[in-house]
Amino acid sequence: MADSSNSPRKVEPRRWSALTMAGAAFGIAIAGQTQAAGPGGFDMQGTEKLWLAQSESGEAGEGGEGGEAGHAEDIDAAVEFLTDLGLIEGHLRAGIALYQAGLADQAITHMKHPQSEIYTELEVHLDQFGAPGFADELIALASAVEGGATVGDAETAFAAVLTKIEEARDHAHAGEAGEAASILGLVRVAAEEYHIGIVDGAVSNLHEYQDAWGFVQVARSVAEHMAGEDDAAEKAFGEKTLAALSELDIALPGVSPEGKPLGDAGMLLGAAAKIELAAYALK
């Protein structure tokens, strides 16, 4: 691992919330500062439900009734489930890209990280939604990379995990708004990782930067799927999200950013704000 002085930090899958415009302005203003509300330099936690809660309940402020409150809890759980799946996939996307680039030592940390820290929490949701687990596939992929398997064999193991992740996603039944919320969550977590990984335009923690890159790749993949749907609102959201994410190409030039111009976390927070605005049209 290139940045051995900084061990991988555990990602908290639920440390995200919908981003208000005021929050976006605040986040962008402080993204480049080192004064911190927490270990990452700025605090992106919150409890807002915003457009997700409104689109599910019909009207804001009515979630206190028993049926609607229970439904909101179901939606929240589905979004957490999708976000957890996205975090695991993001780590693995970074790992396989590094392995393909011949950077096996860096790849190994991304392959082992999901199994040891995220999958345990995910198992609760797998049981809740009746989704099949994929611990064996995760272990097989990590073992392939750690054991120096051919790139082709590693890619086959990676594809097997992706198949299981897609099966699990199908069990979430989160709806378009829930899928959009998971995209937003991934981009916000990516912003937090980027803030740690890149300081003053230079790599401070390579692993955290690579996490951010992987999470945005997953967000892009889900958005591409939504942009290909027939439903006009879903298609429009997917296209707007892809446009917002395309603006991050400068900040995230690849899984190995050395020697390339970089950005700051404010760029990712700005993309999150655009994604949230686009999601208001979803029901």
CSV table of C-alpha atoms in Angstrom, one decimal:
chain,number,residue,atom,x,y,z
A,1,MET,CA,0.0,0.0,0.0
A,2,ALA,CA,1.5,3.3,-1.1
A,3,ASP,CA,0.3,5.3,1.9
A,4,SER,CA,1.3,2.9,4.6
A,5,SER,CA,1.4,5.7,7.3
A,6,ASN,CA,-2.4,6.0,7.1
A,7,SER,CA,-4.3,2.8,7.6
A,8,PRO,CA,-7.8,2.6,6.0
A,9,ARG,CA,-10.4,4.3,8.1
A,10,LYS,CA,-13.7,2.7,8.7
A,11,VAL,CA,-16.5,4.2,6.6
A,12,GLU,CA,-19.7,4.7,8.4
A,13,PRO,CA,-22.4,3.7,5.9
A,14,ARG,CA,-25.1,5.9,7.4
A,15,ARG,CA,-23.2,9.1,7.8
A,16,TRP,CA,-25.1,11.0,5.2
A,17,SER,CA,-28.3,13.0,4.7
A,18,ALA,CA,-30.1,14.9,2.0
A,19,LEU,CA,-28.1,18.1,1.2
A,20,THR,CA,-30.0,21.4,1.5
A,21,MET,CA,-28.9,24.4,-0.5
A,22,ALA,CA,-27.8,26.1,2.7
A,23,GLY,CA,-25.9,23.0,3.7
A,24,ALA,CA,-24.3,22.9,0.2
A,25,ALA,CA,-23.1,26.5,0.5
A,26,PHE,CA,-21.8,25.9,4.0
A,27,GLY,CA,-20.1,22.7,3.0
A,28,ILE,CA,-18.5,24.3,-0.1
A,29,ALA,CA,-17.3,27.2,2.0
A,30,ILE,CA,-15.5,25.1,4.5
A,31,ALA,CA,-14.4,22.1,2.3
A,32,GLY,CA,-10.9,23.5,1.9
A,33,GLN,CA,-10.4,24.4,5.6
A,34,THR,CA,-8.6,22.3,8.2
A,35,GLN,CA,-10.6,23.5,11.2
A,36,ALA,CA,-12.9,20.6,11.9
A,37,ALA,CA,-16.2,19.6,13.3
A,38,GLY,CA,-14.8,16.1,13.4
A,39,PRO,CA,-11.9,13.9,12.3
A,40,GLY,CA,-12.7,14.6,8.6
A,41,GLY,CA,-12.5,18.3,8.9
A,42,PHE,CA,-16.2,19.0,8.4
A,43,ASP,CA,-19.4,17.4,9.6
A,44,MET,CA,-21.8,16.1,7.0
A,45,GLN,CA,-24.1,14.3,9.4
A,46,GLY,CA,-27.7,15.2,9.8
A,47,THR,CA,-31.3,14.0,10.1
A,48,GLU,CA,-33.1,15.7,7.3
A,49,LYS,CA,-35.4,13.5,5.2
A,50,LEU,CA,-36.4,16.4,2.7
A,51,TRP,CA,-37.6,15.2,-0.7
A,52,LEU,CA,-37.4,11.5,0.1
A,53,ALA,CA,-39.9,11.7,3.0
A,54,GLN,CA,-42.1,14.2,1.1
A,55,SER,CA,-42.3,12.1,-2.0
A,56,GLU,CA,-43.2,9.0,0.0
A,57,SER,CA,-45.8,10.5,2.3
A,58,GLY,CA,-47.4,12.9,-0.2
A,59,GLU,CA,-47.1,15.9,2.0
A,60,ALA,CA,-44.3,17.1,4.3
A,61,GLY,CA,-45.2,17.1,8.0
A,62,GLU,CA,-47.6,14.2,8.0
A,63,GLY,CA,-45.2,11.4,8.7
A,64,GLY,CA,-46.3,11.2,12.4
A,65,GLU,CA,-49.3,9.1,11.6
A,66,GLY,CA,-48.8,5.4,12.3
A,67,GLY,CA,-49.0,4.0,8.8
A,68,GLU,CA,-47.0,6.7,7.2
A,69,ALA,CA,-44.3,6.7,9.9
A,70,GLY,CA,-43.9,2.9,9.5
A,71,HIS,CA,-43.6,3.3,5.7
A,72,ALA,CA,-41.0,6.0,6.1
A,73,GLU,CA,-39.0,3.6,8.3
A,74,ASP,CA,-39.2,0.9,5.7
A,75,ILE,CA,-38.0,3.4,3.0
A,76,ASP,CA,-35.1,4.5,5.3
A,77,ALA,CA,-34.0,0.9,5.8
A,78,ALA,CA,-34.2,0.3,2.0
A,79,VAL,CA,-32.0,3.4,1.4
A,80,GLU,CA,-29.5,2.3,4.0
A,81,PHE,CA,-29.4,-1.2,2.4
A,82,LEU,CA,-28.8,0.3,-1.0
A,83,THR,CA,-26.1,2.6,0.3
A,84,ASP,CA,-24.3,-0.2,2.2
A,85,LEU,CA,-24.3,-2.2,-1.0
A,86,GLY,CA,-22.9,0.8,-2.9
A,87,LEU,CA,-20.1,1.3,-0.4
A,88,ILE,CA,-19.1,-2.4,-0.7
A,89,GLU,CA,-19.2,-2.2,-4.5
A,90,GLY,CA,-17.2,1.1,-4.4
A,91,HIS,CA,-14.4,-0.5,-2.5
A,92,LEU,CA,-14.3,-3.4,-4.9
A,93,ARG,CA,-14.4,-1.2,-8.0
A,94,ALA,CA,-11.4,0.6,-6.7
A,95,GLY,CA,-9.7,-2.7,-5.8
A,96,ILE,CA,-10.2,-4.3,-9.2
A,97,ALA,CA,-9.1,-1.2,-11.1
A,98,LEU,CA,-5.9,-1.1,-9.0
A,99,TYR,CA,-5.3,-4.8,-9.6
A,100,GLN,CA,-5.8,-4.3,-13.4
A,101,ALA,CA,-3.2,-1.5,-13.2
A,102,GLY,CA,-0.7,-3.9,-11.6
A,103,LEU,CA,-1.0,-2.3,-8.1
A,104,ALA,CA,-1.8,-5.5,-6.2
A,105,ASP,CA,-0.6,-4.2,-2.8
A,106,GLN,CA,-3.1,-1.3,-2.9
A,107,ALA,CA,-5.8,-3.5,-4.4
A,108,ILE,CA,-5.7,-5.9,-1.5
A,109,THR,CA,-6.7,-3.3,1.1
A,110,HIS,CA,-9.8,-2.4,-0.8
A,111,MET,CA,-10.8,-6.1,-1.3
A,112,LYS,CA,-10.5,-7.0,2.4
A,113,HIS,CA,-12.0,-3.8,3.8
A,114,PRO,CA,-15.7,-4.5,2.9
A,115,GLN,CA,-15.7,-8.0,4.3
A,116,SER,CA,-14.2,-7.0,7.6
A,117,GLU,CA,-16.0,-3.7,8.3
A,118,ILE,CA,-19.2,-3.2,6.2
A,119,TYR,CA,-20.6,-6.7,5.4
A,120,THR,CA,-21.3,-7.4,9.1
A,121,GLU,CA,-23.7,-4.5,9.3
A,122,LEU,CA,-25.1,-5.4,5.9
A,123,GLU,CA,-26.1,-8.8,7.0
A,124,VAL,CA,-28.9,-7.3,9.1
A,125,HIS,CA,-30.4,-5.8,6.0
A,126,LEU,CA,-29.9,-8.9,3.9
A,127,ASP,CA,-32.0,-10.8,6.4
A,128,GLN,CA,-34.5,-8.0,6.7
A,129,PHE,CA,-35.2,-7.9,2.9
A,130,GLY,CA,-34.8,-11.6,2.3
A,131,ALA,CA,-31.8,-11.1,0.0
A,132,PRO,CA,-29.1,-13.7,-0.5
A,133,GLY,CA,-25.8,-13.1,1.1
A,134,PHE,CA,-22.5,-13.1,-0.7
A,135,ALA,CA,-19.8,-13.5,2.0
A,136,ASP,CA,-18.3,-16.5,0.1
A,137,GLU,CA,-18.0,-14.4,-3.1
A,138,LEU,CA,-16.3,-11.6,-1.2
A,139,ILE,CA,-13.8,-13.9,0.4
A,140,ALA,CA,-13.1,-15.6,-2.9
A,141,LEU,CA,-12.4,-12.2,-4.5
A,142,ALA,CA,-10.1,-11.1,-1.7
A,143,SER,CA,-8.3,-14.4,-1.8
A,144,ALA,CA,-7.8,-14.2,-5.5
A,145,VAL,CA,-6.2,-10.8,-5.3
A,146,GLU,CA,-4.2,-11.6,-2.2
A,147,GLY,CA,-3.0,-14.8,-3.8
A,148,GLY,CA,-1.8,-13.2,-6.9
A,149,ALA,CA,-4.4,-14.6,-9.3
A,150,THR,CA,-4.4,-13.7,-12.9
A,151,VAL,CA,-6.2,-10.5,-13.8
A,152,GLY,CA,-8.8,-12.6,-15.7
A,153,ASP,CA,-9.5,-14.8,-12.7
A,154,ALA,CA,-9.8,-11.7,-10.4
A,155,GLU,CA,-12.2,-10.1,-12.9
A,156,THR,CA,-14.3,-13.3,-12.9
A,157,ALA,CA,-14.4,-13.3,-9.1
A,158,PHE,CA,-15.3,-9.6,-9.1
A,159,ALA,CA,-18.2,-10.2,-11.6
A,160,ALA,CA,-19.5,-12.9,-9.3
A,161,VAL,CA,-19.7,-10.4,-6.4
A,162,LEU,CA,-21.4,-7.8,-8.6
A,163,THR,CA,-24.0,-10.4,-9.6
A,164,LYS,CA,-24.8,-11.0,-6.0
A,165,ILE,CA,-25.0,-7.3,-5.2
A,166,GLU,CA,-27.4,-6.8,-8.0
A,167,GLU,CA,-29.6,-9.6,-6.7
A,168,ALA,CA,-29.6,-8.0,-3.3
A,169,ARG,CA,-30.5,-4.6,-4.8
A,170,ASP,CA,-33.6,-6.1,-6.4
A,171,HIS,CA,-34.8,-7.1,-2.9
A,172,ALA,CA,-34.7,-3.5,-1.6
A,173,HIS,CA,-37.8,-2.3,-3.5
A,174,ALA,CA,-36.8,1.2,-2.7
A,175,GLY,CA,-38.4,2.9,-5.7
A,176,GLU,CA,-36.9,5.6,-7.8
A,177,ALA,CA,-36.7,8.1,-4.9
A,178,GLY,CA,-34.9,5.5,-2.8
A,179,GLU,CA,-32.4,4.8,-5.5
A,180,ALA,CA,-31.8,8.5,-5.9
A,181,ALA,CA,-31.3,8.9,-2.1
A,182,SER,CA,-28.7,6.1,-2.2
A,183,ILE,CA,-26.8,7.9,-5.0
A,184,LEU,CA,-26.9,11.1,-3.0
A,185,GLY,CA,-25.6,9.2,0.0
A,186,LEU,CA,-22.7,7.7,-1.9
A,187,VAL,CA,-21.6,11.1,-3.3
A,188,ARG,CA,-21.7,12.7,0.1
A,189,VAL,CA,-19.6,9.9,1.7
A,190,ALA,CA,-17.3,10.3,-1.3
A,191,ALA,CA,-16.9,14.0,-0.4
A,192,GLU,CA,-16.0,13.1,3.1
A,193,GLU,CA,-13.4,10.6,1.9
A,194,TYR,CA,-12.0,13.1,-0.6
A,195,HIS,CA,-11.7,15.8,2.0
A,196,ILE,CA,-9.3,13.4,3.9
A,197,GLY,CA,-7.6,12.0,0.9
A,198,ILE,CA,-6.8,15.3,-0.9
A,199,VAL,CA,-5.4,18.3,1.0
A,200,ASP,CA,-4.5,21.6,-0.8
A,201,GLY,CA,-4.8,19.8,-4.2
A,202,ALA,CA,-2.3,17.1,-3.3
A,203,VAL,CA,-2.7,13.4,-2.1
A,204,SER,CA,-2.7,13.2,1.6
A,205,ASN,CA,-4.3,9.7,2.0
A,206,LEU,CA,-4.3,7.7,-1.2
A,207,HIS,CA,-6.7,5.0,0.2
A,208,GLU,CA,-9.3,7.6,1.1
A,209,TYR,CA,-9.1,9.2,-2.3
A,210,GLN,CA,-9.5,5.8,-3.9
A,211,ASP,CA,-12.6,5.1,-1.8
A,212,ALA,CA,-14.1,8.4,-3.1
A,213,TRP,CA,-13.3,7.4,-6.6
A,214,GLY,CA,-15.0,4.0,-6.2
A,215,PHE,CA,-18.1,5.4,-4.5
A,216,VAL,CA,-18.6,7.9,-7.4
A,217,GLN,CA,-18.2,5.1,-9.9
A,218,VAL,CA,-21.0,3.2,-8.3
A,219,ALA,CA,-23.2,6.4,-8.2
A,220,ARG,CA,-22.5,6.8,-11.9
A,221,SER,CA,-23.4,3.2,-12.7
A,222,VAL,CA,-26.8,3.5,-10.9
A,223,ALA,CA,-27.5,6.8,-12.6
A,224,GLU,CA,-26.7,5.3,-16.0
A,225,HIS,CA,-29.2,2.6,-15.3
A,226,MET,CA,-31.8,5.1,-14.4
A,227,ALA,CA,-31.1,7.3,-17.4
A,228,GLY,CA,-31.8,4.2,-19.6
A,229,GLU,CA,-35.3,3.7,-18.2
A,230,ASP,CA,-38.5,4.6,-20.1
A,231,ASP,CA,-40.1,6.6,-17.2
A,232,ALA,CA,-39.6,10.2,-18.1
A,233,ALA,CA,-38.9,11.4,-14.5
A,234,GLU,CA,-36.5,8.6,-13.8
A,235,LYS,CA,-34.7,9.1,-17.1
A,236,ALA,CA,-34.4,12.9,-16.5
A,237,PHE,CA,-33.0,12.3,-13.0
A,238,GLY,CA,-30.5,9.9,-14.3
A,239,GLU,CA,-29.3,12.2,-17.1
A,240,LYS,CA,-29.0,15.2,-14.7
A,241,THR,CA,-27.1,13.1,-12.2
A,242,LEU,CA,-24.7,11.9,-14.9
A,243,ALA,CA,-24.2,15.5,-15.9
A,244,ALA,CA,-23.4,16.5,-12.4
A,245,LEU,CA,-21.0,13.6,-11.9
A,246,SER,CA,-19.2,14.3,-15.2
A,247,GLU,CA,-18.1,17.6,-13.6
A,248,LEU,CA,-16.0,15.6,-11.1
A,249,ASP,CA,-13.7,14.2,-13.8
A,250,ILE,CA,-11.1,16.8,-12.8
A,251,ALA,CA,-11.3,16.0,-9.1
A,252,LEU,CA,-11.3,12.3,-9.7
A,253,PRO,CA,-9.1,11.7,-12.8
A,254,GLY,CA,-8.7,8.0,-12.1
A,255,VAL,CA,-8.0,5.4,-9.3
A,256,SER,CA,-4.3,6.5,-9.4
A,257,PRO,CA,-4.2,10.3,-9.4
A,258,GLU,CA,-0.5,10.9,-8.9
A,259,GLY,CA,0.8,13.7,-11.0
A,260,LYS,CA,-2.7,14.8,-12.2
A,261,PRO,CA,-4.5,18.1,-11.4
A,262,LEU,CA,-7.0,17.5,-8.5
A,263,GLY,CA,-9.8,19.4,-6.9
A,264,ASP,CA,-11.4,19.7,-3.4
A,265,ALA,CA,-14.3,18.2,-1.6
A,266,GLY,CA,-16.5,21.2,-2.4
A,267,MET,CA,-16.7,20.0,-6.0
A,268,LEU,CA,-18.3,16.7,-4.7
A,269,LEU,CA,-20.6,18.6,-2.4
A,270,GLY,CA,-21.7,20.8,-5.3
A,271,ALA,CA,-22.5,17.7,-7.4
A,272,ALA,CA,-24.5,16.3,-4.4
A,273,ALA,CA,-26.6,19.5,-4.3
A,274,LYS,CA,-27.4,19.2,-8.0
A,275,ILE,CA,-28.4,15.6,-7.6
A,276,GLU,CA,-30.7,16.5,-4.7
A,277,LEU,CA,-32.4,19.2,-6.7
A,278,ALA,CA,-32.9,16.8,-9.6
A,279,ALA,CA,-34.4,14.2,-7.3
A,280,TYR,CA,-37.3,16.5,-6.3
A,281,ALA,CA,-39.1,15.5,-9.4
A,282,LEU,CA,-39.2,11.8,-8.4
A,283,LYS,CA,-42.2,10.3,-6.6
